[in-house]
Short mmCIF file of C-alpha atoms in Angstrom, two decimals:
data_model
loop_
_atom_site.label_atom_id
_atom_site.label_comp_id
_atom_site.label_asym_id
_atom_site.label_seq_id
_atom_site.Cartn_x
_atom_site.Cartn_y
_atom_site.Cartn_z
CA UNK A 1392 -137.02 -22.99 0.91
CA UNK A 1393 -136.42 -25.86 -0.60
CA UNK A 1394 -140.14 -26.37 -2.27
CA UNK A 1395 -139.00 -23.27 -4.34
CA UNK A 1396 -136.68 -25.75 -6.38
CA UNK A 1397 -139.30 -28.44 -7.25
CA UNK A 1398 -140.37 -26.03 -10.47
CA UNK A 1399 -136.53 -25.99 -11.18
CA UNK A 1400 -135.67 -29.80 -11.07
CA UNK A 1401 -139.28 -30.52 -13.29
CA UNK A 1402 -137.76 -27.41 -15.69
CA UNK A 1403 -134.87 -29.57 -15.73
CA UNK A 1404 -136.60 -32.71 -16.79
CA UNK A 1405 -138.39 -31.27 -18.99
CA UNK A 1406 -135.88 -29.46 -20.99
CA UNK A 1407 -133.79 -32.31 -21.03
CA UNK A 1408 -137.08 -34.33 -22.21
CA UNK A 1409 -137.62 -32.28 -25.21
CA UNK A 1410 -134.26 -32.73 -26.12
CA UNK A 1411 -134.78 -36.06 -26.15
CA UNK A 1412 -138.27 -36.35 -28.31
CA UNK A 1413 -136.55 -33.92 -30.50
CA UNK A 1414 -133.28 -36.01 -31.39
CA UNK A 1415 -135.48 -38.92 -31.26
CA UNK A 1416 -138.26 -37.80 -33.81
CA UNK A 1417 -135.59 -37.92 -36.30
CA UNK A 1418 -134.61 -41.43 -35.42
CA UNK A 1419 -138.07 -42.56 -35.97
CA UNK A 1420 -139.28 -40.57 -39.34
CA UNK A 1421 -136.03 -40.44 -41.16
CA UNK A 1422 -134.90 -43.22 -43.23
CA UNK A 1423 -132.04 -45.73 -42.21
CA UNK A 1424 -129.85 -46.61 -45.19
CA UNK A 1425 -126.04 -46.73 -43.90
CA UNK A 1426 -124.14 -47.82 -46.16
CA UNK A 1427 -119.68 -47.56 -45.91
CA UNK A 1428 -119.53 -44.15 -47.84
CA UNK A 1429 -122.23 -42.57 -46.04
CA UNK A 1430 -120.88 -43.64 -42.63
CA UNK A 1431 -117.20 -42.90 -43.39
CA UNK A 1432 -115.31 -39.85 -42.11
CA UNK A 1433 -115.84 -36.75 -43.81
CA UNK A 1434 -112.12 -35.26 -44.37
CA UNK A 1435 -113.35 -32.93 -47.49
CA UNK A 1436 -113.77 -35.83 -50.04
CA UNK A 1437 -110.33 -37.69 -48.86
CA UNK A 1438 -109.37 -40.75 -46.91
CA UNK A 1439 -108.95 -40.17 -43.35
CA UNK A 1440 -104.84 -39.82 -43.34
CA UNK A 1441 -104.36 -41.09 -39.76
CA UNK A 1442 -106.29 -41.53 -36.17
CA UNK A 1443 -108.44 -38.35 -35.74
CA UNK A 1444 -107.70 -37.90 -31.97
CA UNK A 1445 -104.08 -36.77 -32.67
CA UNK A 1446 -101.98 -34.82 -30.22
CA UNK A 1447 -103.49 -30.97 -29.81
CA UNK A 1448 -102.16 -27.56 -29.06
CA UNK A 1449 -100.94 -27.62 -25.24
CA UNK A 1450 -102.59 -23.64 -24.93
CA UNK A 1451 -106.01 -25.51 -25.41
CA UNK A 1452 -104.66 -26.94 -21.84
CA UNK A 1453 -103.39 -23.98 -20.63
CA UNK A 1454 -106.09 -21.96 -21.15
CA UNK A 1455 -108.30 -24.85 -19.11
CA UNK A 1456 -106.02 -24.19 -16.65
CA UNK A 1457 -106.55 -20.74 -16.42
CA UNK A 1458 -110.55 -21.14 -16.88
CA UNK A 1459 -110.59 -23.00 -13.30
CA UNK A 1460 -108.27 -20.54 -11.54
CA UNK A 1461 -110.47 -17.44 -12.73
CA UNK A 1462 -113.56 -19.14 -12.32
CA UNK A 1463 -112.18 -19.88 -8.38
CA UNK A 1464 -111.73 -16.22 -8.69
CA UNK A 1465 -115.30 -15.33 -9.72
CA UNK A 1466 -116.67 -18.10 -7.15
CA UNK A 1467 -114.76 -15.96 -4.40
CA UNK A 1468 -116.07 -12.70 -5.55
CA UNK A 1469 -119.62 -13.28 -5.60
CA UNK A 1470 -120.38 -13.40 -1.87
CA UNK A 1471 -118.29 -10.84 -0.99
CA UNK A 1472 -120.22 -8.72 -4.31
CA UNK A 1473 -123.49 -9.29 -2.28
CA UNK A 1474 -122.64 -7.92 0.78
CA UNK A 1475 -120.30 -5.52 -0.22
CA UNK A 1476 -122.57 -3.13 1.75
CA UNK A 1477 -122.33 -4.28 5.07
CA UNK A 1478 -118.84 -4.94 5.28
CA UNK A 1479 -117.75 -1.72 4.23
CA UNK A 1480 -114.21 -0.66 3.37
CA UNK A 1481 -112.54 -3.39 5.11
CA UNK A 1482 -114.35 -5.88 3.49
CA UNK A 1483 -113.03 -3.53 -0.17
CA UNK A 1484 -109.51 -3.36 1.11
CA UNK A 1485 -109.34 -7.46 2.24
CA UNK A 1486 -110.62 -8.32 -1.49
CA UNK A 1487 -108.42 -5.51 -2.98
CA UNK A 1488 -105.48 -7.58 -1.30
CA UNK A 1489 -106.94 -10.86 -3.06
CA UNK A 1490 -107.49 -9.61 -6.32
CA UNK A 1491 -103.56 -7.68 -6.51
CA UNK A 1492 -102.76 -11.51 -5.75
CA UNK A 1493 -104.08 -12.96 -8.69
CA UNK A 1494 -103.67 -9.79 -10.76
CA UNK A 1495 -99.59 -10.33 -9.72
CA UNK A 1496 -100.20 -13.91 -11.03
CA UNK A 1497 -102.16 -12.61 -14.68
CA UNK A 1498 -99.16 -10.51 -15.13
CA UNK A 1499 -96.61 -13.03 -14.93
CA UNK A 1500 -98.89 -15.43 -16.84
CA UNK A 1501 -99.07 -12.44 -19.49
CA UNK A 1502 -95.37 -11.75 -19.28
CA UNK A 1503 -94.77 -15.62 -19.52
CA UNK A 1504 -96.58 -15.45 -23.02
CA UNK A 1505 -99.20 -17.64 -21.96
CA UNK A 1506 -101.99 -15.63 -23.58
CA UNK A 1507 -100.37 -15.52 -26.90
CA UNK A 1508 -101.72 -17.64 -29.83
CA UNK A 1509 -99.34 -17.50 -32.44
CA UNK B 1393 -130.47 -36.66 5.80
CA UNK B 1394 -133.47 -38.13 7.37
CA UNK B 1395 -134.22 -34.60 8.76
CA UNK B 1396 -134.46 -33.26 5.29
CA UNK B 1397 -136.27 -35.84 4.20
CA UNK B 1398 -139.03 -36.03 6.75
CA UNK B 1399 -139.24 -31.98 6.21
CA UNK B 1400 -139.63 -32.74 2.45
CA UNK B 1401 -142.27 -35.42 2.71
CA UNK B 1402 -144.27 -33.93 5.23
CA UNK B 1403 -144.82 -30.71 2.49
CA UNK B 1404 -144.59 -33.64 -0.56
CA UNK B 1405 -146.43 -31.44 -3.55
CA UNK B 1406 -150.08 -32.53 -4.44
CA UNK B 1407 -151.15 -33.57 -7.90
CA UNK B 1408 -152.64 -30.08 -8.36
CA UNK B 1409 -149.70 -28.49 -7.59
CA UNK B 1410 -147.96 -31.06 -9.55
CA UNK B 1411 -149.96 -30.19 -12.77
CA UNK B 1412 -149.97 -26.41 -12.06
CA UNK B 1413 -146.01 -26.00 -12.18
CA UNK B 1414 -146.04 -28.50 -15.67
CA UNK B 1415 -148.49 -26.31 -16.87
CA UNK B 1416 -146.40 -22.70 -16.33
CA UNK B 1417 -143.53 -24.97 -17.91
CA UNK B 1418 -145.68 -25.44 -21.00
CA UNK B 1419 -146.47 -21.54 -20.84
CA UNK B 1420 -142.65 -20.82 -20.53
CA UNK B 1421 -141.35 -23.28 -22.85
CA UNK B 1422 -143.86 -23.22 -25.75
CA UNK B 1423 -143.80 -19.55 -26.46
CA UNK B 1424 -139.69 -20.16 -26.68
CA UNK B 1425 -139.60 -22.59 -28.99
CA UNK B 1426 -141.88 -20.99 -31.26
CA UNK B 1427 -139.86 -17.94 -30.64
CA UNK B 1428 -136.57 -19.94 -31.55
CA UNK B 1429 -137.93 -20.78 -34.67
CA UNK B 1430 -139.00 -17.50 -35.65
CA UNK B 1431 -135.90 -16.31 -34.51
CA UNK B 1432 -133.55 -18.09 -37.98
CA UNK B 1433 -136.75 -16.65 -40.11
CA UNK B 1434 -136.27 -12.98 -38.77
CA UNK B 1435 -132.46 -13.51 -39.23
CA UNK B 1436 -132.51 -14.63 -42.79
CA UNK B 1437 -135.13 -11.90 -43.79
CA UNK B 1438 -133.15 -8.81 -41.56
CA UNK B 1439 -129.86 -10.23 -43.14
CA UNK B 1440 -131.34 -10.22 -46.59
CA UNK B 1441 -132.90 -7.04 -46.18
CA UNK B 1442 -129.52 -5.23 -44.53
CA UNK B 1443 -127.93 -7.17 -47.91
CA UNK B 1444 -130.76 -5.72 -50.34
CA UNK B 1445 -132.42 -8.56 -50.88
CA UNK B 1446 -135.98 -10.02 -49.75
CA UNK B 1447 -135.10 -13.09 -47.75
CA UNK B 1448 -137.18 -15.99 -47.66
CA UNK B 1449 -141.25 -15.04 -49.09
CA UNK B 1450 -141.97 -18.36 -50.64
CA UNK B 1451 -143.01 -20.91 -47.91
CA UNK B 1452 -146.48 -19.72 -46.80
CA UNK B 1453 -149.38 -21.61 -45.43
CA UNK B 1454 -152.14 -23.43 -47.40
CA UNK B 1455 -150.80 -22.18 -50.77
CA UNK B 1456 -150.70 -18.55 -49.51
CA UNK B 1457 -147.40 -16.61 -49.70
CA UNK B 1458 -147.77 -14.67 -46.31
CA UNK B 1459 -144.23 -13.18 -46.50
CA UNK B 1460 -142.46 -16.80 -46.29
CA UNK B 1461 -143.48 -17.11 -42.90
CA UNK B 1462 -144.08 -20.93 -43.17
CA UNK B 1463 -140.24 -21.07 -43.61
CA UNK B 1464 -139.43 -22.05 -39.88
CA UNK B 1465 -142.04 -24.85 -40.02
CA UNK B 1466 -141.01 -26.00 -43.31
CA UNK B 1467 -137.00 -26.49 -42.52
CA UNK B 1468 -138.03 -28.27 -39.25
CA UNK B 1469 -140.53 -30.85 -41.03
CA UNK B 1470 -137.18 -31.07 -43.58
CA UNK B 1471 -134.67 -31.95 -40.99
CA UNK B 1472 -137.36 -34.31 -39.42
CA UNK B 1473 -137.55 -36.07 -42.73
CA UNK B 1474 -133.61 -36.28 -43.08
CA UNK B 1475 -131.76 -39.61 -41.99
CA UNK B 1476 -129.48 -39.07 -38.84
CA UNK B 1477 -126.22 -40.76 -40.04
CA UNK B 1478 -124.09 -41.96 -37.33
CA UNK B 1479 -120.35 -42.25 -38.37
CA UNK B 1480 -118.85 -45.90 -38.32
CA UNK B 1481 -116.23 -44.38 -35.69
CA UNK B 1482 -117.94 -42.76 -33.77
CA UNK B 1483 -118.73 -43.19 -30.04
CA UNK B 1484 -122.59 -43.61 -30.67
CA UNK B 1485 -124.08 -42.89 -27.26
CA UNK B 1486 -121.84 -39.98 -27.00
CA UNK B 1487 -122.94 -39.14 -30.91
CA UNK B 1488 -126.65 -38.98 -29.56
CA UNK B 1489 -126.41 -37.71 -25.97
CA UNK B 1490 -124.24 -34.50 -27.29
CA UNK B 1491 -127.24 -32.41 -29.52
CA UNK B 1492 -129.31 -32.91 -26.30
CA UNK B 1493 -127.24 -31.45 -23.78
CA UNK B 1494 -126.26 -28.39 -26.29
CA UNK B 1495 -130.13 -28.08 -26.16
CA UNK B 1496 -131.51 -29.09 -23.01
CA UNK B 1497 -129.41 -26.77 -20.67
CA UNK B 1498 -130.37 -23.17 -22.98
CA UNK B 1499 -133.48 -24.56 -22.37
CA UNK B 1500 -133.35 -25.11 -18.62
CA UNK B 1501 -132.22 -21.51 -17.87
CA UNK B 1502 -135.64 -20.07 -18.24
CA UNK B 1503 -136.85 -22.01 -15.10
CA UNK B 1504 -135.13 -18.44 -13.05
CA UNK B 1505 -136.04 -16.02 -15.31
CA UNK B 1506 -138.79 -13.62 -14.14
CA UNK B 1507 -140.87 -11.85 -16.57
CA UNK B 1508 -142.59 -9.70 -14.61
CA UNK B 1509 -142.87 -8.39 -11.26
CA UNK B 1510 -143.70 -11.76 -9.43
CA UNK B 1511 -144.13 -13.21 -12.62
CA UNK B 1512 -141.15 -15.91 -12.31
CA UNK B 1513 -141.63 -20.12 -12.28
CA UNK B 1514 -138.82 -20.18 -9.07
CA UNK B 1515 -137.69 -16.75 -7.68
CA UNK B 1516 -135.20 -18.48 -5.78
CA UNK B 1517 -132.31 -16.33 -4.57
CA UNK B 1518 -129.20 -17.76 -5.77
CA UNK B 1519 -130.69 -17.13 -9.26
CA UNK B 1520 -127.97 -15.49 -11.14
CA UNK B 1521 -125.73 -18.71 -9.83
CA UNK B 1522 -128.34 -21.15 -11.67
CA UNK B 1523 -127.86 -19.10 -14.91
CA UNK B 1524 -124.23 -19.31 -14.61
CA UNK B 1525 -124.26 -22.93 -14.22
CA UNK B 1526 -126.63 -23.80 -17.02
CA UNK B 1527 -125.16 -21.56 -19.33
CA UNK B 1528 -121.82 -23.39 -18.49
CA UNK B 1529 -123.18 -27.02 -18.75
CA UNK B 1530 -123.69 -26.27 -22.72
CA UNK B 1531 -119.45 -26.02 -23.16
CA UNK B 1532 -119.85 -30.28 -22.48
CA UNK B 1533 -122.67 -30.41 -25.60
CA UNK B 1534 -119.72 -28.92 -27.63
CA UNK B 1535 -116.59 -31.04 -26.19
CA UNK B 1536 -118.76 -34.34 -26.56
CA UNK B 1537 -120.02 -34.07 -30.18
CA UNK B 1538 -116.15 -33.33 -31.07
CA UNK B 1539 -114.64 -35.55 -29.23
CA UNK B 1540 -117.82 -38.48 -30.24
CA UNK B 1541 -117.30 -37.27 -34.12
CA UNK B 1542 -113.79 -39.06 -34.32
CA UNK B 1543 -113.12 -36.68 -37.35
CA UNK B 1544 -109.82 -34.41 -37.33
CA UNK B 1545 -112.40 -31.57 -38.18
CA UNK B 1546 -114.77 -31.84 -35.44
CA UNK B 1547 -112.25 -32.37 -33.10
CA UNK B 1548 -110.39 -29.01 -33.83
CA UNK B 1549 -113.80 -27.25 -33.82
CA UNK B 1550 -114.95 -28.04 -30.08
CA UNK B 1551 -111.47 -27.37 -28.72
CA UNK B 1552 -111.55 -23.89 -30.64
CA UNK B 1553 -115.12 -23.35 -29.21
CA UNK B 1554 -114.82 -24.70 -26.50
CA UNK B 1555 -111.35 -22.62 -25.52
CA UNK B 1556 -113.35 -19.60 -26.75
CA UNK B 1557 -116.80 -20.45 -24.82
CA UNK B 1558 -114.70 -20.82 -21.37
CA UNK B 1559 -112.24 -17.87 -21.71
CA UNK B 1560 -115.17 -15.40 -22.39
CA UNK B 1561 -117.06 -17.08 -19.29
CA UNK B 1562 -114.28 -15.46 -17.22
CA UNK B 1563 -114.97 -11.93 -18.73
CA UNK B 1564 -119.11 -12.56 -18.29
CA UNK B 1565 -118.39 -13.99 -14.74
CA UNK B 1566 -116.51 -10.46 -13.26
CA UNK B 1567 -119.19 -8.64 -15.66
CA UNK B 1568 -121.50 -10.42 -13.35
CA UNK B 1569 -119.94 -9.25 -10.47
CA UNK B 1570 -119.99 -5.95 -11.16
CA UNK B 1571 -124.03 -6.35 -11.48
CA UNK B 1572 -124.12 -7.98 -8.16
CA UNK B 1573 -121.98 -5.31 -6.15
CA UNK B 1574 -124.20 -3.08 -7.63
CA UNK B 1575 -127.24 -4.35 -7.00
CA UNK B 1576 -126.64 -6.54 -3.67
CA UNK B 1577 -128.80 -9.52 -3.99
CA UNK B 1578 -128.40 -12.37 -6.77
CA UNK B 1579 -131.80 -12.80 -7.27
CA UNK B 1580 -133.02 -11.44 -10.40
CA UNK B 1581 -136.13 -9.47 -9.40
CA UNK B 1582 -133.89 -7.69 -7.31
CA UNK B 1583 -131.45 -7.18 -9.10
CA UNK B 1584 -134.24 -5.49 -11.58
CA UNK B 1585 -135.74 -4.19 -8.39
CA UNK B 1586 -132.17 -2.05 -7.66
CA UNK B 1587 -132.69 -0.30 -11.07
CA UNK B 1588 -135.84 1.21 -10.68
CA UNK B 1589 -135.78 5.19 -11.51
CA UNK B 1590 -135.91 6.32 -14.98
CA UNK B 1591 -133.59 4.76 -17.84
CA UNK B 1592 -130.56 6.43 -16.54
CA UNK B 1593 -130.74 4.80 -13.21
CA UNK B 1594 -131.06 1.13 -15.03
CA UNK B 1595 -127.19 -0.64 -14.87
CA UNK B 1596 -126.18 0.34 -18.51
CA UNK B 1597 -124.82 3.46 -17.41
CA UNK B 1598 -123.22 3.23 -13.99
CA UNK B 1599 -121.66 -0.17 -15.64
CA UNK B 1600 -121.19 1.01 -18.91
CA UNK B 1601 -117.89 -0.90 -19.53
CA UNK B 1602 -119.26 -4.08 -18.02
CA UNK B 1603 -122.62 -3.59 -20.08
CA UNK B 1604 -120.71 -4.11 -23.20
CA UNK B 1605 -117.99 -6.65 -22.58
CA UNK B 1606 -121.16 -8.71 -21.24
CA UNK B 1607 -122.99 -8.36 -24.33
CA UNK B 1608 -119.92 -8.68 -26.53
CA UNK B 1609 -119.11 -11.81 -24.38
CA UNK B 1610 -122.19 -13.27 -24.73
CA UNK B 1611 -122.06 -12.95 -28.69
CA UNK B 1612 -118.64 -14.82 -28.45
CA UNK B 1613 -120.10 -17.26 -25.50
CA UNK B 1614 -122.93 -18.70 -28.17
CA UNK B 1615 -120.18 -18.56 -31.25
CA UNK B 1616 -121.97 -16.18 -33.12
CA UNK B 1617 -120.31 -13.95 -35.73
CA UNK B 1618 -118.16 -12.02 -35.68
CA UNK B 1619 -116.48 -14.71 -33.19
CA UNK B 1620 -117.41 -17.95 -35.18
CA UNK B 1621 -114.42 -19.04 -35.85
CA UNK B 1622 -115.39 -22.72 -35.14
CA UNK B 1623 -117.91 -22.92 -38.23
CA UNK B 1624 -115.45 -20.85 -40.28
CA UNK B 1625 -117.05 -22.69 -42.74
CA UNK B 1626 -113.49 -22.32 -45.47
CA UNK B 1627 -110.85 -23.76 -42.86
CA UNK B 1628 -112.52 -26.33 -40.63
CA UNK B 1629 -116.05 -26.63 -42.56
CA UNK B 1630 -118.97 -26.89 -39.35
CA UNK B 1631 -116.73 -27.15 -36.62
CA UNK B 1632 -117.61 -29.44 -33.77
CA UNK B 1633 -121.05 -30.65 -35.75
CA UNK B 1634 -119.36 -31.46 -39.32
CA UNK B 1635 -120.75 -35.02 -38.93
CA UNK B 1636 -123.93 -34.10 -37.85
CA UNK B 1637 -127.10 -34.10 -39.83
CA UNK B 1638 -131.22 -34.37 -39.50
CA UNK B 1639 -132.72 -33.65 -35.67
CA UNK B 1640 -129.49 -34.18 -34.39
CA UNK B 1641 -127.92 -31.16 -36.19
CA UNK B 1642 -131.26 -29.27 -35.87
CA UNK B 1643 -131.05 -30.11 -31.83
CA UNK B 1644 -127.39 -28.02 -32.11
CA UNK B 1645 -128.78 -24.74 -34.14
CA UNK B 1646 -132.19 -24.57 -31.10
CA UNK B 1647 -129.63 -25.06 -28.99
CA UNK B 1648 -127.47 -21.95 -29.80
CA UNK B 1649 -130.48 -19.59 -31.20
CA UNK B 1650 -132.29 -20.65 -27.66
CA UNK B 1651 -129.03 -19.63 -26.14
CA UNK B 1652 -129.01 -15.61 -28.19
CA UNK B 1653 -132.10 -15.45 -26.78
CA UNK B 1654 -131.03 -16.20 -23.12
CA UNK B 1655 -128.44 -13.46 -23.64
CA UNK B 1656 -130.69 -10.93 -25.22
CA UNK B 1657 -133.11 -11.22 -22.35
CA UNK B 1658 -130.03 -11.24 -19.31
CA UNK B 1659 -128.61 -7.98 -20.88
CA UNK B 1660 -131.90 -6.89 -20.83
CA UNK B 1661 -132.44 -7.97 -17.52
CA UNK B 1662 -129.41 -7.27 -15.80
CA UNK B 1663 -128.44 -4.06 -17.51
CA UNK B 1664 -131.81 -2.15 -19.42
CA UNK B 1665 -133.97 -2.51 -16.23
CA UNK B 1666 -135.74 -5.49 -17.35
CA UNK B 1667 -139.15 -4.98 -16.72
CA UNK B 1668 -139.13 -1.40 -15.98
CA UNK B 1669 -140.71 1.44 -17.95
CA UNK B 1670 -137.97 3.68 -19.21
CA UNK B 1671 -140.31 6.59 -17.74
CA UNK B 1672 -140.37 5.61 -14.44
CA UNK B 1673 -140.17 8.74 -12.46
CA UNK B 1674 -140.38 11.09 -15.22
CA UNK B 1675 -143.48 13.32 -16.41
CA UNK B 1676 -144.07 10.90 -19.24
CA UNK B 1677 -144.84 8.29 -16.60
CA UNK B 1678 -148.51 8.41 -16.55
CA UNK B 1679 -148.80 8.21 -20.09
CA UNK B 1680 -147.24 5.06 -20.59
CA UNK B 1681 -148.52 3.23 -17.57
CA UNK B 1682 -150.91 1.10 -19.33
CA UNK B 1683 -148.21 -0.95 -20.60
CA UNK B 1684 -147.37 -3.57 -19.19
CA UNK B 1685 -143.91 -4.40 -18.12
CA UNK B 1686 -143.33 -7.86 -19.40
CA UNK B 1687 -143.97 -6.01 -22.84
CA UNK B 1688 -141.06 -3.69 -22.16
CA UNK B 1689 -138.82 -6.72 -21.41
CA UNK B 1690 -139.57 -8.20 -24.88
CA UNK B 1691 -138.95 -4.88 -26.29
CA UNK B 1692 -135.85 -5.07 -25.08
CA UNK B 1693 -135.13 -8.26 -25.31
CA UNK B 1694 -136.02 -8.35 -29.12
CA UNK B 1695 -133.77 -5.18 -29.54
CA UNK B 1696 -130.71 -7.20 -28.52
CA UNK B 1697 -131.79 -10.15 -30.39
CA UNK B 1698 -131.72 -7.60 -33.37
CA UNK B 1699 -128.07 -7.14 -32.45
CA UNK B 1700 -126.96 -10.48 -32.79
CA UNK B 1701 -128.75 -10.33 -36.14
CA UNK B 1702 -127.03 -6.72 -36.99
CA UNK B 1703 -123.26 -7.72 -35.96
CA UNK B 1704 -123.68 -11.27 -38.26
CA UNK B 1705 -124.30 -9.08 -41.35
CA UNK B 1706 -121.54 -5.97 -40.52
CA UNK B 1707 -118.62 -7.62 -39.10
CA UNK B 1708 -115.69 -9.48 -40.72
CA UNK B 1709 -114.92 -12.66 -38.64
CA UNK B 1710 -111.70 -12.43 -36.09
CA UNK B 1711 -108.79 -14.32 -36.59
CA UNK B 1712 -108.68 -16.80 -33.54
CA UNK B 1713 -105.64 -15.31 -32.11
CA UNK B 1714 -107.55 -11.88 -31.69
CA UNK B 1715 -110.34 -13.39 -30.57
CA UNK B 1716 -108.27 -14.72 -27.36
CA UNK B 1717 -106.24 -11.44 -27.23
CA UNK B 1718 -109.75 -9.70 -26.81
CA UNK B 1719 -110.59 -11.91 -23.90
CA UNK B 1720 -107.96 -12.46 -21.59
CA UNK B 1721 -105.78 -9.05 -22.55
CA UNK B 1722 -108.91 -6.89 -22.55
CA UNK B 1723 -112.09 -7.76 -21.34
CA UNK B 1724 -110.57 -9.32 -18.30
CA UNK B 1725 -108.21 -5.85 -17.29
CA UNK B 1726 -111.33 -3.92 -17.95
CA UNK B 1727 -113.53 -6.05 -15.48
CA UNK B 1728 -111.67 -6.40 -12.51
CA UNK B 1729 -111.25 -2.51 -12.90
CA UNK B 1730 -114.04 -1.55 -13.29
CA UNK B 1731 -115.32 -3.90 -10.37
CA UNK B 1732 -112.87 -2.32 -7.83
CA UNK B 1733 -114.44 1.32 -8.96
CA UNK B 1734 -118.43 0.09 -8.25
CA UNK B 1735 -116.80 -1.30 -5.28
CA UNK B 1736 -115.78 1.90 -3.96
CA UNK B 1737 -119.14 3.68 -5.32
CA UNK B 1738 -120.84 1.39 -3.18
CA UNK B 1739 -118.69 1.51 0.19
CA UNK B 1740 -118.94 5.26 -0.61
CA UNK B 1741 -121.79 5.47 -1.09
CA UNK B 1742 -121.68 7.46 -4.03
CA UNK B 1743 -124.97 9.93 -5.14
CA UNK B 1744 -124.88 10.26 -8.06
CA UNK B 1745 -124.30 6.59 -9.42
CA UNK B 1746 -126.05 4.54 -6.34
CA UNK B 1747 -128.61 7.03 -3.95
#
């Protein structure tokens, strides 16, 4: 069982490896002349105005929120998707229940106006 | 823990075995990259051609034109060549570690994938899981570089994608479900296994609705167009990689063509029948036989890769607003429908869809 995910952890490495050599191959054959222009903040040409990590939209919160709830969701379903065949309608009716639960909550979320961008 | 431990030394791999599994890595992994590369050649010459125009035909090999097909090698030698410039404000280590986790994870997916009947590096069962959780892994490439950038531009870029990337994830993950009540198993040969019959039997059809909102997701997953709003290149110029440049930038682009790629070959896998002849079953069977089936899952993997290529040159970009609209007050509805109905096919029984 578990020598199965040797290949996987090396496939790992190794991907992560050739990111690696790749980033680094330009470190070692480009050139390396910084100078203040080059290494200032590109704001199309002007100054930097103020401190770059500013206060952002709370959606980009809300909809993090919402990512970890649904993806609860999806972690629930996927067992019960596998053996879906053995358990047979009561196993369809006891997730039916579940998902109306969090469909109830989507709605209200919806009605709320938590999916709207502008 | 010392029980697992003992169980894992006593088996501890030899050398050979050692060398044989880096070796089918190699095989995997060599093929892709060359295939990644070829990949931004066959986009600029399909786009040029679906624009009336040639497309690159200058770059060939040893002073020979050969249809521009040097290109590839040429632009990587460039950005090998280019200086990687490292903003004064940045968070360095975060600056470098960023490309390579937008490039190592797309990478790292292909450890599951199996090719052909058997023909797989790990054919472990929770397979579909590991895709899911590589796949996901590559939403902290795009946060990092933003957030390491300490530009206004960058920053606004990754929480755009990275907003976009996660709320589609929800519409691939119940896609995914739908696949895996239909099939019963999440490992991938078997889920290919369940869709053996001729090419109505394969997932497309029974799943229609989840076929396409995967697809569609998966276009908007790797920020391709029409849902690249984060490199809208006339409001927030790159996106999360403005301040990138040389390997580091070109780490970012293998990361997200090596990621199309990933997609093209799951829809093929999960919903064409991957490896199966579209004949299977029918009188034409026996005349197609002598190809092999890790040919028909390039075939169809190349045909979705020809989407991706297809959508970039017909559609307008969405406005960002429609883009979330279309993935929490569509896709979503539509999935957990359409789960509940290949539920009930399945407790059913149903002939026609699952005999």
């Amino acid at each position: 069982m578990l020598e199965n995910y040797l290949p996987i952890l090396i496939f790992i490495v190794v991907a992560l490896a050739v990111g690696v050599v790749v980033v680094s191959l330009g470190f070692v054959l480009g050139p390396h002349r910084p100078d203040a222009e080059k290494c200032s903040v590109y704001e199309c040409g002007f100054e930097a105005f103020e401190d770059s990590r500013m206060k952002f939209d709370v959606r980009y919160y809300l909809v993090a929120i919402l990512f970890i709830i649904f993806d609860l969701e999806i972690a629930f379903l996927f067992p019960w998707a596998v053996v879906l065949g053995k358990i047979g309608m009561a196993g369809f009716i006891a997730m039916f229940i579940f998902l109306a639960i969090l469909v109830i909550g989507f709605i209200y979320e919806w009605k709320k106006g938590a999916l709207e961008w502008e | 823990m010392l029980n697992l431990w003992n169980s894992f030394s006593q088996d501890w791999p030899t050398l050979a075995t050692l060398i044989l599994i880096l070796l089918k890595i190699v095989v995997i992994m060599l093929p892709l990259m060359v295939l990644v590369a070829y990949y931004t050649y066959a986009e600029r010459k399909i786009i040029g051609y679906m624009q009336v125009r040639i497309g690159p035909n200058r770059v060939g090999f040893f002073g020979r034109h050969a249809f521009g097909l040097g290109q590839p090698l040429a632009d990587a030698f460039k950005l090998m060549f280019k200086e990687i410039v490292i903003p004064t404000k940045a968070n360095r280590v975060l600056f470098v570690i960023a490309p390579m986790l937008s490039l190592g994870p797309a990478l790292a997916a292909w450890a599951v994938f199996p090719f052909n009947e058997g023909m797989a590096l790990a054919d472990i069962n929770a397979g579909l899981l590991y895709l899911l959780a590589m796949t996901s892994v590559g939403v902290y490439g795009v946060i990092i570089a933003g957030w390491a950038s300490n530009s206004k531009y960058a920053l606004l870029g990754a929480m755009r994608s990275a907003a976009q990337i996660v709320s589609y994830e929800i519409a691939m993950g119940f896609a995914l479900v739908g696949v895996l009540v239909a099939a019963g198993s999440l490992n991938l040969s078997d889920i290919v296994r369940a869709q053996s019959g001729s090419l109505l039997h394969w997932y497309w059809l029974p799943l229609l609705p989840l076929f396409l909102i995967y697809f569609i997701s998966g276009v908007a997953e790797t920020n391709r167009a029409p849902f690249d709003v984060a490199e809208g290149e006339s409001e927030i110029v790159a996106g999360f990689h403005v301040d990138y440049s040389g390997m580091t930038f070109a780490a970012f682009f293998l990361g997200e063509y090596a990621n199309m790629i990933l997609v093209s070959a799951l829809t093929a896998l999960m919903f064409m029948g991957g490896w199966l002849s579209p004949f299977q079953g029918t009188p034409l069977e026996p005349f197609f036989a002598w190809v092999p089936g890790f040919v028909w899952l390039v075939a169809k993997t190349f045909f979705f890769m020809y989407l991706f290529l297809w959508f970039r040159a017909t559609f307008p970009r969405y406005r960002y607003d429609q883009i979330m609209r279309l993935g929490w007050k569509v896709f979503i509805p539509i999935t957990i429908v359409w789960i509940l109905v290949v539920g009930l096919a399945v407790v059913y029984q149903l002939p026609w869809w699952f005999d």
